[in-house]
N, CA and C atoms as an extended XYZ file, in Angstrom:
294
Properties=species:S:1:pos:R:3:atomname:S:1:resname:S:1:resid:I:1 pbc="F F F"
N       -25.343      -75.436       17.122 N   UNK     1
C       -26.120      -74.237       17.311 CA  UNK     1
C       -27.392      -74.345       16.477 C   UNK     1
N       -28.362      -74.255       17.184 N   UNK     2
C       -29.539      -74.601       16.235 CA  UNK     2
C       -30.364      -72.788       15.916 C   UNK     2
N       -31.053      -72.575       15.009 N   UNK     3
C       -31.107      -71.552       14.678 CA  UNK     3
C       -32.448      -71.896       14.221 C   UNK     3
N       -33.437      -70.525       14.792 N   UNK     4
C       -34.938      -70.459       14.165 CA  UNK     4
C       -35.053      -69.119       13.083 C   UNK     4
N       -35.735      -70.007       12.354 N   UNK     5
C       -36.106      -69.136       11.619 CA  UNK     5
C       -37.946      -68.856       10.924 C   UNK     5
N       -37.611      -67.547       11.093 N   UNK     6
C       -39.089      -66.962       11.221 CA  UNK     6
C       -39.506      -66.893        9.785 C   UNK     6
N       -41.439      -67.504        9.834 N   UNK     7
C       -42.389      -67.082        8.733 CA  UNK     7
C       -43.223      -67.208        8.795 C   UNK     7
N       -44.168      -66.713        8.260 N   UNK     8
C       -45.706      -66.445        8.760 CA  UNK     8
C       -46.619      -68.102        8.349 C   UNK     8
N       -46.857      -68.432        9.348 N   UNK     9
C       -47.240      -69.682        9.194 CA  UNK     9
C       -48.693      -69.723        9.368 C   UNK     9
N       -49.298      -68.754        9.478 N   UNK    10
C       -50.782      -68.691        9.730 CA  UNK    10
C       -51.173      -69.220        8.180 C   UNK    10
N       -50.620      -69.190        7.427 N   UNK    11
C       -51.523      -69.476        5.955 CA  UNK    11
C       -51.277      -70.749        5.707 C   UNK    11
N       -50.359      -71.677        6.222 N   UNK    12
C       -49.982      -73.302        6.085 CA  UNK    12
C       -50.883      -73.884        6.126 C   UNK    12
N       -50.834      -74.864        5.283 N   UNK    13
C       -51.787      -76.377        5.952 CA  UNK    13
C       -51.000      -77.264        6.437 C   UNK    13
N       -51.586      -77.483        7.626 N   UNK    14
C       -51.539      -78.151        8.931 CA  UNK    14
C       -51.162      -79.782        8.464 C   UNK    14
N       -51.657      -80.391        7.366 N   UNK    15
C       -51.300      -81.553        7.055 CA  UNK    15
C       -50.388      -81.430        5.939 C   UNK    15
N       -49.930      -80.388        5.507 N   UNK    16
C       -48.882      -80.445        4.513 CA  UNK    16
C       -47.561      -80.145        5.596 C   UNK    16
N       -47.936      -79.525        6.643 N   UNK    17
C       -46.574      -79.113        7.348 CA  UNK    17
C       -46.797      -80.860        7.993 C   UNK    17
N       -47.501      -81.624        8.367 N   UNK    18
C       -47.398      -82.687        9.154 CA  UNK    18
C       -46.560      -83.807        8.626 C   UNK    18
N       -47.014      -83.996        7.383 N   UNK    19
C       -46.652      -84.467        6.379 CA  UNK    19
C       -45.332      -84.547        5.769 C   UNK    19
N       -44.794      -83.477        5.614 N   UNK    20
C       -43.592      -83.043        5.272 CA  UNK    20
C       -42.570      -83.513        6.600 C   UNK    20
N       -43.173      -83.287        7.910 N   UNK    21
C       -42.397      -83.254        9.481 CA  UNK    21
C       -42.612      -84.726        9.122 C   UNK    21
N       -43.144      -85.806        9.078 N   UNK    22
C       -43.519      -86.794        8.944 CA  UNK    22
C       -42.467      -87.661        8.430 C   UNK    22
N       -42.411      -87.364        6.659 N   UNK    23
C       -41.616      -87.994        5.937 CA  UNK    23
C       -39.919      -87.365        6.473 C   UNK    23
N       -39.800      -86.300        7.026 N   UNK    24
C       -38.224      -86.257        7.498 CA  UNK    24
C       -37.926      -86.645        8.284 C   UNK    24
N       -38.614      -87.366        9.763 N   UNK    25
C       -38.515      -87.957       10.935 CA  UNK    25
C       -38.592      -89.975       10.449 C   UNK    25
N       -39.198      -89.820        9.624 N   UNK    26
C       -39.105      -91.486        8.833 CA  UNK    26
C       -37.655      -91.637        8.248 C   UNK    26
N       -37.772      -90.606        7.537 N   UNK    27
C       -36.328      -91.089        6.584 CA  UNK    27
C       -34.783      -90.216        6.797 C   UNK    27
N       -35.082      -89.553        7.919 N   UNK    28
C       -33.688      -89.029        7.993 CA  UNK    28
C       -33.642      -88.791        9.798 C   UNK    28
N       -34.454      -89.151       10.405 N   UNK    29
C       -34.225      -89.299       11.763 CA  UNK    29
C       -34.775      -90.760       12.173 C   UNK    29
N       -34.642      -91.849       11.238 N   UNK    30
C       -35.208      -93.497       11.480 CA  UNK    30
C       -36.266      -93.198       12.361 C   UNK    30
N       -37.290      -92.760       12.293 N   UNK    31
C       -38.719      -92.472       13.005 CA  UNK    31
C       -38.602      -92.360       14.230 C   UNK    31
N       -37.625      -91.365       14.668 N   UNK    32
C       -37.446      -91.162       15.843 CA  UNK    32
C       -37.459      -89.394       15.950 C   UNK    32
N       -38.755      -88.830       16.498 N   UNK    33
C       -38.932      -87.356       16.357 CA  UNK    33
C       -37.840      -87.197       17.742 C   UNK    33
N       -37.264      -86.051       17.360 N   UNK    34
C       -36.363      -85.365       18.365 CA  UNK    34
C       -37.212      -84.600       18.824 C   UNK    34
N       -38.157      -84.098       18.361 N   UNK    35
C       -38.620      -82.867       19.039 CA  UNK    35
C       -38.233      -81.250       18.196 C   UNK    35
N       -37.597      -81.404       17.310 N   UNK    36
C       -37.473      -80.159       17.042 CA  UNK    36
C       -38.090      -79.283       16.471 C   UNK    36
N       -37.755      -77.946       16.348 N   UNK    37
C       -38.786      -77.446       16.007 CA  UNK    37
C       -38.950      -76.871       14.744 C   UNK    37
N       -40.575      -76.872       14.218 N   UNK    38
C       -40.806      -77.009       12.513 CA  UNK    38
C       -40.161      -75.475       11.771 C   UNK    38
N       -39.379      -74.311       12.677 N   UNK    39
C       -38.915      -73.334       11.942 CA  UNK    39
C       -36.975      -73.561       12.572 C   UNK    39
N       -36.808      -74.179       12.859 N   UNK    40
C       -35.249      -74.790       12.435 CA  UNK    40
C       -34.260      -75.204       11.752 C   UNK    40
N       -33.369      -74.490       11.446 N   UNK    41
C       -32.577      -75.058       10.160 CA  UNK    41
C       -32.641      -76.462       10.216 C   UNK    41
N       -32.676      -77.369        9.176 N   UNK    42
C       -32.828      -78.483        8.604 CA  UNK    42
C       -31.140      -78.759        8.810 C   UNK    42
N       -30.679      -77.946        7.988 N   UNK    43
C       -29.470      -78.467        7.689 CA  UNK    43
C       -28.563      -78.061        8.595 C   UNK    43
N       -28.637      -76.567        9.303 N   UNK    44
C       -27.257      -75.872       10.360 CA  UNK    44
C       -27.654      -77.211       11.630 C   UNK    44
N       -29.202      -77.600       12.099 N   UNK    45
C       -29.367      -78.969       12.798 CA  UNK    45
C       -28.447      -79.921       12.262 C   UNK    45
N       -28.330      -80.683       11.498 N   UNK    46
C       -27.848      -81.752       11.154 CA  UNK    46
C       -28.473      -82.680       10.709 C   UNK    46
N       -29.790      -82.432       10.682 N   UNK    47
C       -31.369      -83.041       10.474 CA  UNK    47
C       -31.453      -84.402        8.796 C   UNK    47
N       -30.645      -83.014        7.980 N   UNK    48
C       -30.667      -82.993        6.690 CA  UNK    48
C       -29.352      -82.663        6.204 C   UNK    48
N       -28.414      -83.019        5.209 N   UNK    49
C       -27.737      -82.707        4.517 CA  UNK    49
C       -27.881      -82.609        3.125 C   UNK    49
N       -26.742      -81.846        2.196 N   UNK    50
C       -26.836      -81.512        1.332 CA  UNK    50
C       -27.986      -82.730        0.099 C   UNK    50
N       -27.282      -83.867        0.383 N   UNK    51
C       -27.761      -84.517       -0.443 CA  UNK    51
C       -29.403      -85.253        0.197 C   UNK    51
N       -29.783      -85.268        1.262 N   UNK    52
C       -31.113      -85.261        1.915 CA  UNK    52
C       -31.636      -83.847        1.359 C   UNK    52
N       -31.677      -82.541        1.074 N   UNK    53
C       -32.194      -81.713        0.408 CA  UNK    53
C       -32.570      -82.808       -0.744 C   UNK    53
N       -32.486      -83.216       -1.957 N   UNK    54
C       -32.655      -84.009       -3.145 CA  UNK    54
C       -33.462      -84.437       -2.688 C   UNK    54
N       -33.407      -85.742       -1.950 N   UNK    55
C       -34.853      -86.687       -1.091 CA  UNK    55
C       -36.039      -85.988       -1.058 C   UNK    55
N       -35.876      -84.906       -0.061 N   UNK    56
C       -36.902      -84.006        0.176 CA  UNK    56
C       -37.875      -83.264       -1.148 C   UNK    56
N       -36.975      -83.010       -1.899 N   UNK    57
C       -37.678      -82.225       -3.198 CA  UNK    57
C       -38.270      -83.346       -4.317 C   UNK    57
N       -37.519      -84.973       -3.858 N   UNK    58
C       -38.472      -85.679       -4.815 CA  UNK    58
C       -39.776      -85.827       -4.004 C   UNK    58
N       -40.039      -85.855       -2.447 N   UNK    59
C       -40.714      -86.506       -1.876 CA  UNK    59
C       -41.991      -85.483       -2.432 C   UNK    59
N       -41.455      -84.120       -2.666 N   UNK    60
C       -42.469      -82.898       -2.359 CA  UNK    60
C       -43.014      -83.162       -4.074 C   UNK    60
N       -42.238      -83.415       -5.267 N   UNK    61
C       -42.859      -83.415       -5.972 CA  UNK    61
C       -43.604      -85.047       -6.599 C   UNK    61
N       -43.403      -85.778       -6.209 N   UNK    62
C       -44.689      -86.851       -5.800 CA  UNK    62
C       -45.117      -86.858       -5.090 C   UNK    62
N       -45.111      -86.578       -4.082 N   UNK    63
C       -46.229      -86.592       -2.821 CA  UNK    63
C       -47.614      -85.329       -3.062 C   UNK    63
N       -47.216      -84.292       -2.930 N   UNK    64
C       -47.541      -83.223       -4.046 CA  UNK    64
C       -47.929      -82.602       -4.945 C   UNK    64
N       -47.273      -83.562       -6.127 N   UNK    65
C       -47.557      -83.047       -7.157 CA  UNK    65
C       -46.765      -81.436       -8.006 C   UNK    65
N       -45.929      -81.056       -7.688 N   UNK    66
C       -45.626      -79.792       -8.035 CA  UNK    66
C       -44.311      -80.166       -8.342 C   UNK    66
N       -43.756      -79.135       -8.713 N   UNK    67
C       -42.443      -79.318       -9.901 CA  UNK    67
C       -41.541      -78.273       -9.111 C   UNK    67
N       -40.021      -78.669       -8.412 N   UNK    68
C       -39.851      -77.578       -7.361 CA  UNK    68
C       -38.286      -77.533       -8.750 C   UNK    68
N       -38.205      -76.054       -9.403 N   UNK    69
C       -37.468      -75.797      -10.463 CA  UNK    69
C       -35.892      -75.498       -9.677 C   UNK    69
N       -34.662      -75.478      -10.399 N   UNK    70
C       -33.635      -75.412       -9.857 CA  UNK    70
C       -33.717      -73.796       -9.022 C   UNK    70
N       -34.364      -72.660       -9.884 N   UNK    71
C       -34.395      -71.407       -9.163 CA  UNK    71
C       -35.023      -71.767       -7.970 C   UNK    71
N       -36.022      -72.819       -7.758 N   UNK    72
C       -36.496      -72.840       -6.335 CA  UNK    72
C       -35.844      -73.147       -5.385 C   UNK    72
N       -34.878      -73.932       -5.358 N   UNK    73
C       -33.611      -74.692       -4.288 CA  UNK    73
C       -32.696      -74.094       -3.960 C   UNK    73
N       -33.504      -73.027       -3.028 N   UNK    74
C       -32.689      -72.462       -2.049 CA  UNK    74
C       -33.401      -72.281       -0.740 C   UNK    74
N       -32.520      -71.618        0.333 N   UNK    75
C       -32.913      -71.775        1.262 CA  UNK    75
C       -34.085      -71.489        1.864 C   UNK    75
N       -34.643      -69.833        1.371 N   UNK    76
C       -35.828      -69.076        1.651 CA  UNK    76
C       -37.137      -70.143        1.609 C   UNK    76
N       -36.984      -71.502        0.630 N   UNK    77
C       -37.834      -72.582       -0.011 CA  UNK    77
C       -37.573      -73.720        1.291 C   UNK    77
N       -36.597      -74.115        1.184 N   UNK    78
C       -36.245      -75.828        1.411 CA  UNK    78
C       -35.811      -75.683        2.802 C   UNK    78
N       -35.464      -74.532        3.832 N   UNK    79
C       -34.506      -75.013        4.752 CA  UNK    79
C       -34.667      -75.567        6.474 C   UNK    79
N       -36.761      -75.061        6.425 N   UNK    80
C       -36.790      -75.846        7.596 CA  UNK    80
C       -38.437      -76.297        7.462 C   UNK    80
N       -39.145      -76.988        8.236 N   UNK    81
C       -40.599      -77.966        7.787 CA  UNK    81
C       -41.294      -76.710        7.635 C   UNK    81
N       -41.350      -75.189        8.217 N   UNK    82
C       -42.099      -74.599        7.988 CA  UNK    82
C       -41.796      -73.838        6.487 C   UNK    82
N       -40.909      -73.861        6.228 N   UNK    83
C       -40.064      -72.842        4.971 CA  UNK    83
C       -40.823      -73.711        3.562 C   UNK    83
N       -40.835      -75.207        3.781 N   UNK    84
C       -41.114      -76.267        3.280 CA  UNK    84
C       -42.701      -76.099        2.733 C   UNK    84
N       -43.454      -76.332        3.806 N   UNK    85
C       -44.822      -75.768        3.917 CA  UNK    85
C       -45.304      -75.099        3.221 C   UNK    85
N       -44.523      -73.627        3.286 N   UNK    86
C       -44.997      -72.726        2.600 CA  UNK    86
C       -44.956      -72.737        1.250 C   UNK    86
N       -43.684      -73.056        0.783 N   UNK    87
C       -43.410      -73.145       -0.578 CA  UNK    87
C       -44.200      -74.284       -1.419 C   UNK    87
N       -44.777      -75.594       -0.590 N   UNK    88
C       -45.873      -76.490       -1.225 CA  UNK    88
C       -47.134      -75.413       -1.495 C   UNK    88
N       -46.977      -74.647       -0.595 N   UNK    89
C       -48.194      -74.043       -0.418 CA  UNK    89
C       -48.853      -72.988       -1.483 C   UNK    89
N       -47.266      -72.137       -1.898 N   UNK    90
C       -46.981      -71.424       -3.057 CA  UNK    90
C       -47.513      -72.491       -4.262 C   UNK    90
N       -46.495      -73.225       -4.177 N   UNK    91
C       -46.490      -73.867       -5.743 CA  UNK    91
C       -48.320      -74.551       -5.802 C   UNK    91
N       -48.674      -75.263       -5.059 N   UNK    92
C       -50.137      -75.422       -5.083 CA  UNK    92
C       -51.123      -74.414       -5.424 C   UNK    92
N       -50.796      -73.441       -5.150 N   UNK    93
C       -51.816      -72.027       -5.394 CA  UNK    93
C       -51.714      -71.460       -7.074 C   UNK    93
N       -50.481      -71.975       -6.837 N   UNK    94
C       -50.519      -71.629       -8.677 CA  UNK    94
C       -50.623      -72.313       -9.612 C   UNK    94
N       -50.353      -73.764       -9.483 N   UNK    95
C       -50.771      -74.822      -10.214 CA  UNK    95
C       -52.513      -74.596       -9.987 C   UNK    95
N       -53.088      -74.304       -8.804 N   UNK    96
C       -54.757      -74.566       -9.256 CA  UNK    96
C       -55.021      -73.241       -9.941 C   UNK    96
N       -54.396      -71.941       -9.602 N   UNK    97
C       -54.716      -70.885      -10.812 CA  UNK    97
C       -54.387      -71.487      -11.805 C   UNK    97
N       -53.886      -72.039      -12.675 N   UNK    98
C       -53.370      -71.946      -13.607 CA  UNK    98
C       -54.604      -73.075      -14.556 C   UNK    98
């Protein structure tokens, strides 16, 4: 059962969501895009599992640059390319305030 989930994606960047879709179709679908879609559970898909979450959060903080803290690793953050997006998107906005 694949399941969408909704968020306002008008404020994303387009190469951070690409990017992110990018490195999970390389390393957890052997570069083979299914097609799915970027507000889909990661994990209720099968896309990603528990321990592919880890992968993902090193990729985001070298690729990146940002520091994703244990309070961040949850789902509202990590659970599908757009959820992903956003939260680079967060943590970027406040690292350049800062």
């Amino acid at each position: 059962m694949r399941t969408a989930i909704t968020t306002d994606t008008t404020t994303l960047s387009a190469p951070a969501t690409q990017e992110i879709r990018a490195f999970i179709v390389e390393n957890f679908l052997l570069g083979s895009d299914s097609g799915f879609d970027n507000t889909e559970s990661l994990l209720e898909t099968g896309i990603i599992d528990s321990t592919g979450i880890m992968h993902v959060v090193a990729f985001l903080e070298e690729h990146f640059g940002i520091i994703v803290e244990d309070e961040d690793m949850v789902a509202d953050n990590l659970e599908s390319v757009s959820r992903i997006a956003a939260y680079v998107e967060r943590k970027r906005t406040l690292k350049d305030a800062a």
